[in-house]
Structures are given as C-alpha cells and as structure tokens.
Amino acid sequence: MDKFVIEGGERLKGTVRISGSKNAALPLLAATILHKGVYNIGNVPRLRDVTTMARLIGVLGGSVEWVNDQTLRVDSRNVENYIAPYELVKEMRASVLVLGSLVGGLRKATVSYPGGCAIGERPINLHLKGLSALGCEVKIREGYVDVVAKNLRGSKVYFDTTTVGGTENILMAAVVAKGETTIYNAAREPEVVDLACMLKRMGAKIEGEGTGVIRIKGVDSLTPCDYEVIPDRIETGTFLVACGITRGNITIEGCIPSHVKAVTDKLKEAGMDIVEDQNTIKASMFNKRPISVDVKTIPYPGFPTDMQAQIMALMTIAKGVSATTETIFENRMMHVAELRRMGADIKVIGNTAIVKGVKVLSGAKVMASDLRASASLIIAGLAAYGITEVSRIYHVDRGYESIEKKLRELGAKIVRRKDENMGS
Ligand code: EPU
C-alpha cells in the first residue's frame, strides 16, 4: 500500500492540464454494451475505477485495450454474458451502471446488489423503480438484482430524489425501449449530458438532457461511435482549492469553466481572483489568507458534494467561521476527524460542519477514508506546517490521474512512498 508524504508550505504556481472525467467515462464505457460494435473512447483518465470497468466489460465478453495514451478501444461484439459478479461490484459501486446497458442490449441483467460505502448507504431503489416502470421484471435474490426485459417499453419515470446513476441507467435502457420515455426530476449533471450526447451519436433520440425533464423516443437500433470524454470538473475544482489554500497562482487548462461555476463562485467569495476563458481558468490568491464562506451541497448546478471535503480543508485556515452542510450523502464527514488531527477547529452538528479558521495547520499522519476525503487531506497537507503523511491513498488512485505528478509540476513537495505499516 502507498502513502503520500507532503512537505507543506509551497505556494502552487504554473499550469496544470485537467484529465477526462471519471464519472463521465464510467457510464460512457458501460454504454458500449448497449449495441455490439467497436468504440474508440478518447480522453479517458488512467484510473483504477476505469480499469475496474474495463475488467467488468471483459467479464461480460467484451475486450478493452488502450490504443494510445488516453484512448480506450472497446470491442463489445462478443458481449453475451449478463452477470456482473460480486467481486467487481464490491470493488466499485459504479459497476451498477451496466444494469441499464445490459437491459437495453441483451434484455436481461444480473448484477450484484451494491452494498453501502464509506460515505453512505447509497441504495439503488430508484434505478429499480425506473426499470420496473419500463416494463422490466425485477427480482432480488442471493445478493443479486435480476432484471428481465421481455417487453421493454417507454414510460414515465419519476425520481423522488435526483440520482445521477439512476438517470444514466434509465437513459441507457429507454433509448432502445418501444415508445417514449419521460424522466422527471432527472439529474442535470454534465456527466449525464455527456452520456446523452454519446447515445445521440449512436442514433438515440433524446431531448432535454441537462434539464430536470428528459424525453427519449426509443429507436430500433443503434450504431457504434467514437467519443471524447469531457474534462473532470471535480479535478478542476480540487486544483482550484489547492491553489487557494497555498495562496498560489495557477492556470488550469483543458477544463470547462461553466461546469465549475458553483465552485468558482464560492472561491471568488473567499477572495480568489478568477479569470475564465473558453477552456482555461486563471486563479490567483495574491498570497492572501482566504475568507470563510458557507457551503451547502446540492445536485448540479448547485455546489457538488464531491467538492465538499476539499472546500472544508480550505475553510480550516480561512479568516472567520463558516458552515459546510452536506445534503446528498449521510456520512460524508469522515475527513473532519483527520483534519482535526492537523489542528483544524471543526464542530459537527447534524449534517453541518462549523469550521473556525485557524492561522496554520500542522502536518500529521492522517488516513484517507474515501476518494474526496483523500483529496481534502492532501490539500490540507500542502498548506500545513511540517510533514503530512496521507495513508490509504488507493482511494485517490481511483479518481485522480497522476495527482502527485501534477502537484509537483505546480511546485508542491509531495512524494509517493510505500507504507510499511499498512501491508501491501
Ligand atoms: N439515492 C437513492 N436511491 C437511489 C439512488 C440514489 O436514495 O436509487 C440517493 C443516494 O443515496 C444519495 C443521492 O440519492 O443520497 C444521490 O445519489 P446519486 O444516485 O446521484 O449518486 P451516484 O450516481 O451513486 C454519482 C457519482 C458520485 C457523486 C454522486 C452525486 C459516479 C460514478 N458517482 O454517484 O461520485 O457523489 O453522483 O453527485 O458518477 C465521487 O466521484 O467521489 C463520487 C462519490
């Protein structure tokens, strides 16, 4: 097992290029099962979760290979197996995204029922409710969800909670269902829009993606396509916050500024100067201490839950007192206890963290509990006085491509080391 060793105190300076989005790439890869053929998916980040999805497609009968640095070639012509096994789903919950594409492509799916994870229970009841509405027979047995779609037909699907994965699964099944489907209270996240764009390139008829109501007209057949994944908005936000906490001055290239508006808005409030161009953000903190700002996580276009831990790290050294409220996941405050070990003054009341900014954090040995919590601890370490060791960084490797290399290029002192105490 690896750990990061960070010597804090370096102001970030320079240029960083953003990778393709993890949370867009995973459903796009799943969508290749919907119609048998050869797909070239570009701008795919090299991450552990992407490898897990590739392994899953392999188990289903497809083949996946890198054809250049960031392009994955998926051949789904031999996909005949419809069972997503426990061993892979337990490694990555997003494996559940093959539910919609298997139902659409093979008219049946048996997918291990995903358990909860560090950040919450994360049920899939709404995915299943949506599939039932489309005429699927859904059964749970022996830890698996069994879906048979003899008569896949369009319908009205209401989500009482906005769900990104649920919207994606229903989209994939509905594009080949007979008749029209309307998804109400659909997720509006850019990753959902990216999936809809790829499906449209395959010949699907979809309207309203990016709004709360998506209308789909089922088509008889699709065609394979080539596609480019959008840039990762959470990676973009993470580098912006890292710049803020180190009072730095950086340029972020290859991003989509409109996708991170909720984050840049908050950072401006916190005192950051932000200049946006088409695919570039220039951010400067003018060597000033940030000002405390309140944050509440809300589905897109609100402030993303996937940036909550990182902005809280920034608030730990900000001037004033702030409240960070998590409304999406019930247990996404695991980083708080670790940030406290670095000297942060945080009190949690219900789902709100009250953060009293301190002048300086001190380096400590801390442990990552999930992907975004790890990013938050790295960010805190960049600003802390002394050495911070972040262990269990396999979480980081799931979702940030070459994070230490990119941070080093911006001047951070961060190295990856074997963690002798954690086994391998
Ligand atoms: N929910 C239900 N029932 C369902 C589905 C969801 O109650 O059937 C609840 C969840 O428990 C949660 C809320 O709805 O409280 C939102 O969950 P959603 O389904 O939107 O989340 P997801 O699709 O499982 C994706 C991202 C997450 C991100 C969330 C919210 C992927 C692969 N994952 O998860 O990303 O936090 O949307 O934006 O796209 C991450 O990258 O670190 C990460 C956790």
Short mmCIF file of C-alpha atoms and ligand atoms in Angstrom, two decimals:
data_model
loop_
_atom_site.label_atom_id
_atom_site.label_comp_id
_atom_site.label_asym_id
_atom_site.label_seq_id
_atom_site.Cartn_x
_atom_site.Cartn_y
_atom_site.Cartn_z
CA MET A 1 0.00 0.00 0.00
CA ASP A 2 1.22 3.51 -0.78
CA LYS A 3 1.13 6.78 1.10
CA PHE A 4 1.82 10.40 0.20
CA VAL A 5 4.42 12.35 2.10
CA ILE A 6 3.85 16.08 1.79
CA GLU A 7 6.05 18.90 2.99
CA GLY A 8 3.66 21.82 3.29
CA GLY A 9 4.21 25.49 2.66
CA GLU A 10 4.91 25.77 -1.08
CA ARG A 11 2.70 28.20 -3.00
CA LEU A 12 1.34 26.50 -6.13
CA LYS A 13 2.42 28.23 -9.35
CA GLY A 14 2.26 27.28 -13.01
CA THR A 15 -0.04 25.39 -15.34
CA VAL A 16 -1.94 22.15 -14.92
CA ARG A 17 -3.90 20.20 -17.54
CA ILE A 18 -7.15 18.54 -16.49
CA SER A 19 -7.83 14.87 -17.31
CA GLY A 20 -11.01 13.31 -18.61
CA SER A 21 -13.84 12.94 -16.12
CA LYS A 22 -14.01 9.69 -14.15
CA ASN A 23 -17.72 9.98 -13.56
CA ALA A 24 -18.40 10.63 -17.25
CA ALA A 25 -16.03 7.92 -18.53
CA LEU A 26 -17.62 5.13 -16.46
CA PRO A 27 -21.19 5.40 -17.90
CA LEU A 28 -19.78 6.02 -21.41
CA LEU A 29 -17.82 2.77 -21.18
CA ALA A 30 -20.91 0.98 -19.87
CA ALA A 31 -22.88 2.34 -22.84
CA THR A 32 -20.67 0.41 -25.28
CA ILE A 33 -22.54 -2.75 -24.25
CA LEU A 34 -25.83 -1.30 -25.41
CA HIS A 35 -25.04 -2.02 -29.03
CA LYS A 36 -22.45 -4.54 -30.19
CA GLY A 37 -19.54 -2.98 -32.05
CA VAL A 38 -16.17 -1.26 -31.81
CA TYR A 39 -15.89 2.07 -29.98
CA ASN A 40 -12.94 4.39 -29.50
CA ILE A 41 -13.41 6.45 -26.36
CA GLY A 42 -10.92 9.31 -26.08
CA ASN A 43 -9.73 11.47 -23.19
CA VAL A 44 -10.21 8.57 -20.75
CA PRO A 45 -8.34 9.08 -17.46
CA ARG A 46 -5.99 6.27 -16.41
CA LEU A 47 -7.58 5.42 -13.09
CA ARG A 48 -8.30 2.35 -11.02
CA ASP A 49 -12.08 2.74 -11.48
CA VAL A 50 -11.64 2.81 -15.27
CA THR A 51 -9.59 -0.39 -15.07
CA THR A 52 -12.33 -1.99 -12.97
CA MET A 53 -14.98 -1.03 -15.56
CA ALA A 54 -12.73 -2.44 -18.32
CA ARG A 55 -12.40 -5.70 -16.35
CA LEU A 56 -16.17 -5.84 -15.98
CA ILE A 57 -16.71 -5.37 -19.73
CA GLY A 58 -14.16 -8.17 -20.20
CA VAL A 59 -16.11 -10.49 -17.89
CA LEU A 60 -19.25 -9.75 -19.92
CA GLY A 61 -17.44 -10.91 -23.09
CA GLY A 62 -16.06 -7.65 -24.49
CA SER A 63 -12.45 -6.63 -24.93
CA VAL A 64 -10.92 -3.33 -23.89
CA GLU A 65 -7.44 -2.03 -24.71
CA TRP A 66 -5.56 1.26 -24.64
CA VAL A 67 -4.76 2.30 -28.20
CA ASN A 68 -2.90 5.42 -27.16
CA ASP A 69 -2.26 7.40 -24.02
CA GLN A 70 -5.88 8.33 -23.34
CA THR A 71 -7.97 6.34 -25.84
CA LEU A 72 -9.69 3.09 -24.97
CA ARG A 73 -10.88 0.82 -27.75
CA VAL A 74 -13.85 -1.25 -26.63
CA ASP A 75 -14.99 -4.19 -28.73
CA SER A 76 -18.40 -5.27 -27.45
CA ARG A 77 -19.24 -7.57 -30.38
CA ASN A 78 -18.93 -10.70 -28.25
CA VAL A 79 -20.79 -9.49 -25.18
CA GLU A 80 -23.15 -12.35 -24.31
CA ASN A 81 -22.72 -12.70 -20.56
CA TYR A 82 -25.14 -10.62 -18.50
CA ILE A 83 -23.82 -11.31 -15.00
CA ALA A 84 -21.87 -8.58 -13.18
CA PRO A 85 -20.21 -10.52 -10.34
CA TYR A 86 -19.96 -9.58 -6.67
CA GLU A 87 -16.13 -9.47 -6.84
CA LEU A 88 -16.18 -6.50 -9.22
CA VAL A 89 -19.27 -4.66 -7.96
CA LYS A 90 -17.90 -4.68 -4.40
CA GLU A 91 -14.72 -3.04 -5.71
CA MET A 92 -16.63 -0.29 -7.48
CA ARG A 93 -20.27 0.66 -6.99
CA ALA A 94 -20.38 2.34 -10.41
CA SER A 95 -20.37 -1.21 -11.86
CA VAL A 96 -24.11 -0.94 -11.37
CA LEU A 97 -24.11 1.27 -14.49
CA VAL A 98 -24.08 -1.86 -16.65
CA LEU A 99 -27.63 -2.56 -15.43
CA GLY A 100 -29.22 -0.17 -17.94
CA SER A 101 -26.90 -1.06 -20.82
CA LEU A 102 -27.29 -4.85 -20.33
CA VAL A 103 -31.07 -4.49 -20.16
CA GLY A 104 -31.03 -2.34 -23.32
CA GLY A 105 -28.52 -4.54 -25.16
CA LEU A 106 -29.32 -8.11 -24.05
CA ARG A 107 -32.75 -7.60 -22.47
CA LYS A 108 -31.51 -9.14 -19.23
CA ALA A 109 -29.08 -8.35 -16.46
CA THR A 110 -27.93 -10.00 -13.25
CA VAL A 111 -25.90 -7.52 -11.27
CA SER A 112 -24.58 -7.97 -7.75
CA TYR A 113 -26.58 -5.65 -5.46
CA PRO A 114 -24.10 -2.96 -4.40
CA GLY A 115 -23.65 -2.52 -0.67
CA GLY A 116 -23.18 0.80 1.10
CA CYS A 117 -19.85 2.57 1.11
CA ALA A 118 -17.87 4.87 3.41
CA ILE A 119 -19.99 7.91 2.51
CA GLY A 120 -23.47 6.44 2.88
CA GLU A 121 -25.96 3.66 2.24
CA ARG A 122 -26.41 4.54 -1.41
CA PRO A 123 -29.44 2.40 -2.27
CA ILE A 124 -30.44 1.68 -5.88
CA ASN A 125 -34.20 1.54 -5.29
CA LEU A 126 -34.81 4.36 -7.79
CA HIS A 127 -32.83 2.60 -10.55
CA LEU A 128 -35.02 -0.47 -9.98
CA LYS A 129 -38.24 1.54 -9.78
CA GLY A 130 -37.37 3.14 -13.12
CA LEU A 131 -36.59 -0.19 -14.77
CA SER A 132 -39.89 -1.63 -13.48
CA ALA A 133 -41.71 1.35 -15.00
CA LEU A 134 -40.09 0.44 -18.35
CA GLY A 135 -41.71 -2.99 -18.15
CA CYS A 136 -38.80 -4.95 -16.65
CA GLU A 137 -39.32 -7.76 -14.17
CA VAL A 138 -37.03 -7.03 -11.24
CA LYS A 139 -36.17 -9.56 -8.54
CA ILE A 140 -33.59 -9.56 -5.78
CA ARG A 141 -32.14 -12.95 -4.94
CA GLU A 142 -28.98 -14.18 -3.28
CA GLY A 143 -27.46 -10.72 -3.26
CA TYR A 144 -28.09 -10.11 -6.95
CA VAL A 145 -30.55 -7.94 -8.85
CA ASP A 146 -32.15 -9.96 -11.60
CA VAL A 147 -33.75 -7.97 -14.38
CA VAL A 148 -35.61 -9.45 -17.33
CA ALA A 149 -36.97 -7.14 -20.01
CA LYS A 150 -39.11 -9.21 -22.35
CA ASN A 151 -41.19 -6.20 -23.19
CA LEU A 152 -39.09 -3.05 -22.79
CA ARG A 153 -41.43 -0.12 -23.33
CA GLY A 154 -41.36 3.62 -22.83
CA SER A 155 -42.98 5.08 -19.74
CA LYS A 156 -42.99 7.97 -17.30
CA VAL A 157 -40.26 7.66 -14.68
CA TYR A 158 -40.41 9.91 -11.59
CA PHE A 159 -37.40 10.16 -9.34
CA ASP A 160 -38.25 11.48 -5.89
CA THR A 161 -34.54 12.08 -5.25
CA THR A 162 -32.28 13.31 -8.01
CA THR A 163 -30.00 10.43 -8.90
CA VAL A 164 -27.08 10.62 -11.31
CA GLY A 165 -26.60 6.84 -11.73
CA GLY A 166 -30.36 6.22 -11.77
CA THR A 167 -30.87 8.76 -14.56
CA GLU A 168 -27.97 7.20 -16.52
CA ASN A 169 -29.29 3.65 -16.17
CA ILE A 170 -32.81 4.63 -17.26
CA LEU A 171 -31.44 6.65 -20.19
CA MET A 172 -29.50 3.63 -21.46
CA ALA A 173 -32.48 1.30 -21.22
CA ALA A 174 -35.01 3.81 -22.58
CA VAL A 175 -33.15 4.68 -25.80
CA VAL A 176 -33.96 1.21 -27.18
CA ALA A 177 -37.36 0.74 -25.48
CA LYS A 178 -40.51 0.73 -27.57
CA GLY A 179 -42.18 4.14 -27.48
CA GLU A 180 -41.50 7.27 -25.45
CA THR A 181 -40.00 7.68 -22.00
CA THR A 182 -40.02 10.83 -19.89
CA ILE A 183 -37.69 11.07 -16.90
CA TYR A 184 -38.93 13.61 -14.34
CA ASN A 185 -36.56 15.12 -11.77
CA ALA A 186 -33.70 13.84 -13.90
CA ALA A 187 -30.14 14.59 -12.79
CA ARG A 188 -28.69 17.60 -14.65
CA GLU A 189 -25.02 16.84 -14.06
CA PRO A 190 -22.64 17.35 -17.03
CA GLU A 191 -21.79 13.64 -16.86
CA VAL A 192 -25.44 12.77 -17.61
CA VAL A 193 -25.39 15.22 -20.53
CA ASP A 194 -22.17 13.63 -21.81
CA LEU A 195 -23.82 10.19 -21.78
CA ALA A 196 -26.87 11.57 -23.62
CA CYS A 197 -24.53 13.11 -26.23
CA MET A 198 -22.77 9.81 -26.83
CA LEU A 199 -26.10 7.96 -27.05
CA LYS A 200 -27.31 10.53 -29.57
CA ARG A 201 -24.17 9.99 -31.62
CA MET A 202 -25.13 6.27 -31.59
CA GLY A 203 -28.51 7.23 -33.06
CA ALA A 204 -30.63 7.65 -29.92
CA LYS A 205 -33.38 10.26 -29.82
CA ILE A 206 -33.08 12.29 -26.62
CA GLU A 207 -34.24 15.80 -25.70
CA GLY A 208 -33.91 17.84 -22.53
CA GLU A 209 -30.62 16.45 -21.19
CA GLY A 210 -29.18 18.97 -18.75
CA THR A 211 -32.69 19.88 -17.55
CA GLY A 212 -34.93 18.17 -14.99
CA VAL A 213 -37.11 16.55 -17.68
CA ILE A 214 -35.52 14.25 -20.28
CA ARG A 215 -37.64 12.88 -23.14
CA ILE A 216 -36.50 9.81 -25.05
CA LYS A 217 -38.02 8.27 -28.17
CA GLY A 218 -36.99 4.64 -28.42
CA VAL A 219 -35.21 3.58 -31.63
CA ASP A 220 -35.00 0.08 -33.16
CA SER A 221 -31.26 0.03 -33.48
CA LEU A 222 -28.11 1.98 -32.63
CA THR A 223 -24.69 2.19 -34.25
CA PRO A 224 -21.28 2.22 -32.53
CA CYS A 225 -19.40 5.51 -32.39
CA ASP A 226 -16.19 7.23 -31.31
CA TYR A 227 -16.44 9.72 -28.48
CA GLU A 228 -14.35 12.05 -26.26
CA VAL A 229 -14.93 12.24 -22.51
CA ILE A 230 -15.49 15.72 -21.02
CA PRO A 231 -12.86 17.17 -18.67
CA ASP A 232 -13.17 16.33 -14.98
CA ARG A 233 -14.93 19.18 -13.18
CA ILE A 234 -14.11 17.77 -9.74
CA GLU A 235 -10.40 17.55 -10.57
CA THR A 236 -10.65 21.15 -11.81
CA GLY A 237 -12.27 22.23 -8.53
CA THR A 238 -9.72 20.29 -6.48
CA PHE A 239 -6.79 22.12 -8.13
CA LEU A 240 -8.54 25.46 -7.65
CA VAL A 241 -8.90 24.79 -3.93
CA ALA A 242 -5.28 23.58 -3.72
CA CYS A 243 -4.28 26.90 -5.28
CA GLY A 244 -6.44 28.75 -2.74
CA ILE A 245 -5.04 27.05 0.34
CA THR A 246 -1.42 27.62 -0.74
CA ARG A 247 -2.19 31.25 -1.66
CA GLY A 248 -0.96 30.35 -5.13
CA ASN A 249 -1.36 31.48 -8.69
CA ILE A 250 -2.15 28.82 -11.30
CA THR A 251 -3.58 28.31 -14.77
CA ILE A 252 -5.89 25.36 -15.34
CA GLU A 253 -6.02 24.18 -18.94
CA GLY A 254 -8.36 21.82 -20.73
CA CYS A 255 -11.32 22.40 -18.40
CA ILE A 256 -14.90 23.60 -18.94
CA PRO A 257 -15.31 26.69 -16.71
CA SER A 258 -19.13 26.62 -16.86
CA HIS A 259 -19.12 23.16 -15.22
CA VAL A 260 -17.43 24.53 -12.09
CA LYS A 261 -19.42 27.77 -11.68
CA ALA A 262 -20.72 26.83 -8.22
CA VAL A 263 -17.13 26.25 -7.08
CA THR A 264 -15.55 29.30 -8.72
CA ASP A 265 -18.33 31.48 -7.33
CA LYS A 266 -17.56 30.33 -3.78
CA LEU A 267 -13.83 30.76 -4.32
CA LYS A 268 -14.36 34.30 -5.56
CA GLU A 269 -16.34 34.98 -2.37
CA ALA A 270 -13.38 33.55 -0.46
CA GLY A 271 -11.11 36.15 -2.08
CA MET A 272 -9.73 34.33 -5.11
CA ASP A 273 -9.28 36.17 -8.38
CA ILE A 274 -10.62 34.01 -11.20
CA VAL A 275 -10.44 34.75 -14.91
CA GLU A 276 -12.15 32.33 -17.27
CA ASP A 277 -11.54 31.75 -20.93
CA GLN A 278 -13.16 29.08 -23.11
CA ASN A 279 -11.15 26.14 -21.73
CA THR A 280 -8.89 27.84 -19.23
CA ILE A 281 -9.19 29.22 -15.72
CA LYS A 282 -6.56 31.51 -14.24
CA ALA A 283 -6.73 31.59 -10.45
CA SER A 284 -4.81 33.75 -8.04
CA MET A 285 -4.98 34.18 -4.29
CA PHE A 286 -2.48 37.09 -4.29
CA ASN A 287 -0.69 35.49 -1.35
CA LYS A 288 -3.70 36.33 0.86
CA ARG A 289 -5.45 34.27 3.51
CA PRO A 290 -8.87 33.10 2.24
CA ILE A 291 -12.09 34.41 3.81
CA SER A 292 -14.59 31.96 5.32
CA VAL A 293 -17.63 31.12 3.16
CA ASP A 294 -20.67 28.94 3.83
CA VAL A 295 -21.30 26.00 1.52
CA LYS A 296 -24.27 23.67 1.06
CA THR A 297 -24.07 20.70 -1.28
CA ILE A 298 -26.90 20.45 -3.81
CA PRO A 299 -27.31 18.48 -7.06
CA TYR A 300 -25.94 20.24 -10.18
CA PRO A 301 -25.85 23.16 -10.84
CA GLY A 302 -25.51 23.56 -7.06
CA PHE A 303 -22.28 23.10 -5.12
CA PRO A 304 -21.13 19.48 -5.71
CA THR A 305 -20.94 17.01 -2.84
CA ASP A 306 -17.74 15.75 -4.50
CA MET A 307 -16.09 19.11 -3.62
CA GLN A 308 -17.35 19.36 -0.04
CA ALA A 309 -14.34 17.79 1.68
CA GLN A 310 -11.87 19.87 -0.35
CA ILE A 311 -13.54 23.24 0.32
CA MET A 312 -13.74 22.33 4.00
CA ALA A 313 -9.97 21.90 4.02
CA LEU A 314 -9.69 25.44 2.63
CA MET A 315 -12.05 26.75 5.33
CA THR A 316 -9.87 25.30 8.10
CA ILE A 317 -7.30 28.07 7.52
CA ALA A 318 -9.70 30.80 6.35
CA LYS A 319 -10.37 34.04 8.19
CA GLY A 320 -13.63 33.71 10.12
CA VAL A 321 -16.20 30.98 10.84
CA SER A 322 -18.06 29.03 8.18
CA ALA A 323 -20.71 26.33 7.87
CA THR A 324 -20.40 23.44 5.41
CA THR A 325 -23.64 21.48 5.02
CA GLU A 326 -23.79 18.09 3.28
CA THR A 327 -27.25 17.27 1.94
CA ILE A 328 -26.55 14.44 -0.54
CA PHE A 329 -24.82 11.70 1.48
CA GLU A 330 -25.49 10.89 5.14
CA ASN A 331 -21.91 10.07 6.16
CA ARG A 332 -19.64 12.33 4.17
CA MET A 333 -17.76 13.99 7.04
CA MET A 334 -15.09 11.36 7.69
CA HIS A 335 -12.34 13.84 6.81
CA VAL A 336 -13.32 16.05 9.78
CA ALA A 337 -11.65 13.85 12.39
CA GLU A 338 -8.46 13.70 10.30
CA LEU A 339 -8.43 17.47 9.66
CA ARG A 340 -8.76 17.98 13.43
CA ARG A 341 -5.59 15.92 13.87
CA MET A 342 -3.88 18.62 11.80
CA GLY A 343 -5.11 21.35 14.13
CA ALA A 344 -8.40 22.29 12.42
CA ASP A 345 -11.16 23.64 14.63
CA ILE A 346 -14.34 21.89 13.42
CA LYS A 347 -17.55 21.09 15.23
CA VAL A 348 -20.14 18.88 13.51
CA ILE A 349 -23.82 19.44 14.28
CA GLY A 350 -26.05 17.10 12.34
CA ASN A 351 -25.01 17.36 8.70
CA THR A 352 -23.29 20.71 9.15
CA ALA A 353 -19.64 21.31 10.00
CA ILE A 354 -18.88 24.60 11.70
CA VAL A 355 -15.31 25.48 10.85
CA LYS A 356 -13.43 28.16 12.78
CA GLY A 357 -10.45 29.11 10.65
CA VAL A 358 -7.04 28.74 12.31
CA LYS A 359 -3.92 30.58 11.18
CA VAL A 360 -1.96 27.47 10.36
CA LEU A 361 -2.42 23.69 10.25
CA SER A 362 0.33 21.37 11.40
CA GLY A 363 1.49 18.33 9.48
CA ALA A 364 0.37 14.96 10.85
CA LYS A 365 -0.14 11.32 9.93
CA VAL A 366 -3.68 11.05 8.57
CA MET A 367 -5.74 8.40 6.89
CA ALA A 368 -7.88 8.66 3.76
CA SER A 369 -11.40 7.20 4.08
CA ASP A 370 -12.73 7.79 0.56
CA LEU A 371 -11.72 9.45 -2.67
CA ARG A 372 -12.69 13.06 -1.98
CA ALA A 373 -11.70 12.89 1.71
CA SER A 374 -8.22 11.89 0.50
CA ALA A 375 -8.10 14.94 -1.76
CA SER A 376 -9.07 17.11 1.19
CA LEU A 377 -6.22 15.73 3.33
CA ILE A 378 -3.71 16.26 0.52
CA ILE A 379 -4.91 19.85 0.16
CA ALA A 380 -4.60 20.40 3.91
CA GLY A 381 -1.10 18.89 3.83
CA LEU A 382 0.00 21.31 1.09
CA ALA A 383 -0.63 24.24 3.44
CA ALA A 384 0.31 22.66 6.76
CA TYR A 385 3.47 23.47 8.65
CA GLY A 386 5.75 20.42 8.56
CA ILE A 387 5.25 16.95 7.15
CA THR A 388 1.89 15.31 6.45
CA GLU A 389 1.62 11.63 5.63
CA VAL A 390 -1.63 10.56 3.99
CA SER A 391 -2.09 6.80 4.09
CA ARG A 392 -4.56 4.57 2.22
CA ILE A 393 -4.14 6.58 -0.94
CA TYR A 394 -5.55 3.75 -3.05
CA HIS A 395 -8.72 5.83 -2.70
CA VAL A 396 -7.00 8.72 -4.54
CA ASP A 397 -5.86 6.40 -7.32
CA ARG A 398 -9.49 5.55 -8.03
CA GLY A 399 -10.27 9.06 -9.17
CA TYR A 400 -7.29 11.42 -9.65
CA GLU A 401 -4.91 10.80 -12.54
CA SER A 402 -1.25 11.40 -11.56
CA ILE A 403 -2.25 13.82 -8.80
CA GLU A 404 1.21 13.89 -7.19
CA LYS A 405 2.95 14.48 -10.54
CA LYS A 406 0.58 17.32 -11.40
CA LEU A 407 1.00 18.90 -7.95
CA ARG A 408 4.80 18.56 -8.16
CA GLU A 409 4.76 20.35 -11.52
CA LEU A 410 2.99 23.21 -9.71
CA GLY A 411 5.78 23.32 -7.12
CA ALA A 412 4.31 21.16 -4.35
CA LYS A 413 6.59 18.90 -2.33
CA ILE A 414 4.73 15.59 -2.47
CA VAL A 415 6.09 12.09 -2.98
CA ARG A 416 4.58 8.61 -3.08
CA ARG A 417 6.14 6.10 -0.71
CA LYS A 418 5.46 2.51 0.29
CA ASP A 419 3.54 2.49 3.56
CA GLU A 420 5.43 -0.13 5.56
CA ASN A 421 2.86 -0.09 8.38
CA MET A 422 -0.14 -0.79 6.16
CA GLY A 423 0.87 -4.06 4.46
CA SER A 424 0.70 -4.32 0.71
N1 EPU B 1 -30.28 7.53 -3.97
C1 EPU B 1 -31.37 6.84 -3.51
N2 EPU B 1 -31.86 5.84 -4.29
C2 EPU B 1 -31.31 5.52 -5.49
C3 EPU B 1 -30.22 6.26 -5.96
C4 EPU B 1 -29.71 7.26 -5.17
O1 EPU B 1 -31.88 7.10 -2.43
O2 EPU B 1 -31.81 4.59 -6.14
C5 EPU B 1 -29.73 8.63 -3.15
C6 EPU B 1 -28.28 8.34 -2.71
O3 EPU B 1 -28.23 7.54 -1.57
C7 EPU B 1 -27.75 9.74 -2.48
C8 EPU B 1 -28.47 10.57 -3.55
O4 EPU B 1 -29.60 9.79 -3.94
O5 EPU B 1 -28.14 10.16 -1.21
C9 EPU B 1 -27.67 10.89 -4.78
O6 EPU B 1 -27.08 9.71 -5.29
P1 EPU B 1 -26.74 9.50 -6.84
O7 EPU B 1 -27.51 8.32 -7.34
O8 EPU B 1 -26.91 10.79 -7.56
O9 EPU B 1 -25.21 9.14 -6.78
P2 EPU B 1 -24.42 8.09 -7.66
O10 EPU B 1 -24.95 8.07 -9.03
O11 EPU B 1 -24.32 6.81 -6.92
C10 EPU B 1 -22.65 9.79 -8.57
C11 EPU B 1 -21.15 9.92 -8.55
C12 EPU B 1 -20.69 10.27 -7.13
C13 EPU B 1 -21.36 11.59 -6.73
C14 EPU B 1 -22.87 11.46 -6.83
C15 EPU B 1 -23.62 12.75 -6.53
C16 EPU B 1 -20.48 8.40 -10.29
C17 EPU B 1 -19.80 7.13 -10.67
N3 EPU B 1 -20.55 8.67 -8.98
O12 EPU B 1 -22.97 8.73 -7.67
O13 EPU B 1 -19.28 10.45 -7.20
O14 EPU B 1 -21.01 11.93 -5.42
O15 EPU B 1 -23.24 11.02 -8.16
O16 EPU B 1 -23.21 13.75 -7.39
O17 EPU B 1 -20.91 9.14 -11.14
C18 EPU B 1 -17.09 10.51 -6.38
O18 EPU B 1 -16.70 10.68 -7.55
O19 EPU B 1 -16.33 10.66 -5.39
C19 EPU B 1 -18.48 10.13 -6.14
C20 EPU B 1 -18.88 9.59 -5.00
#
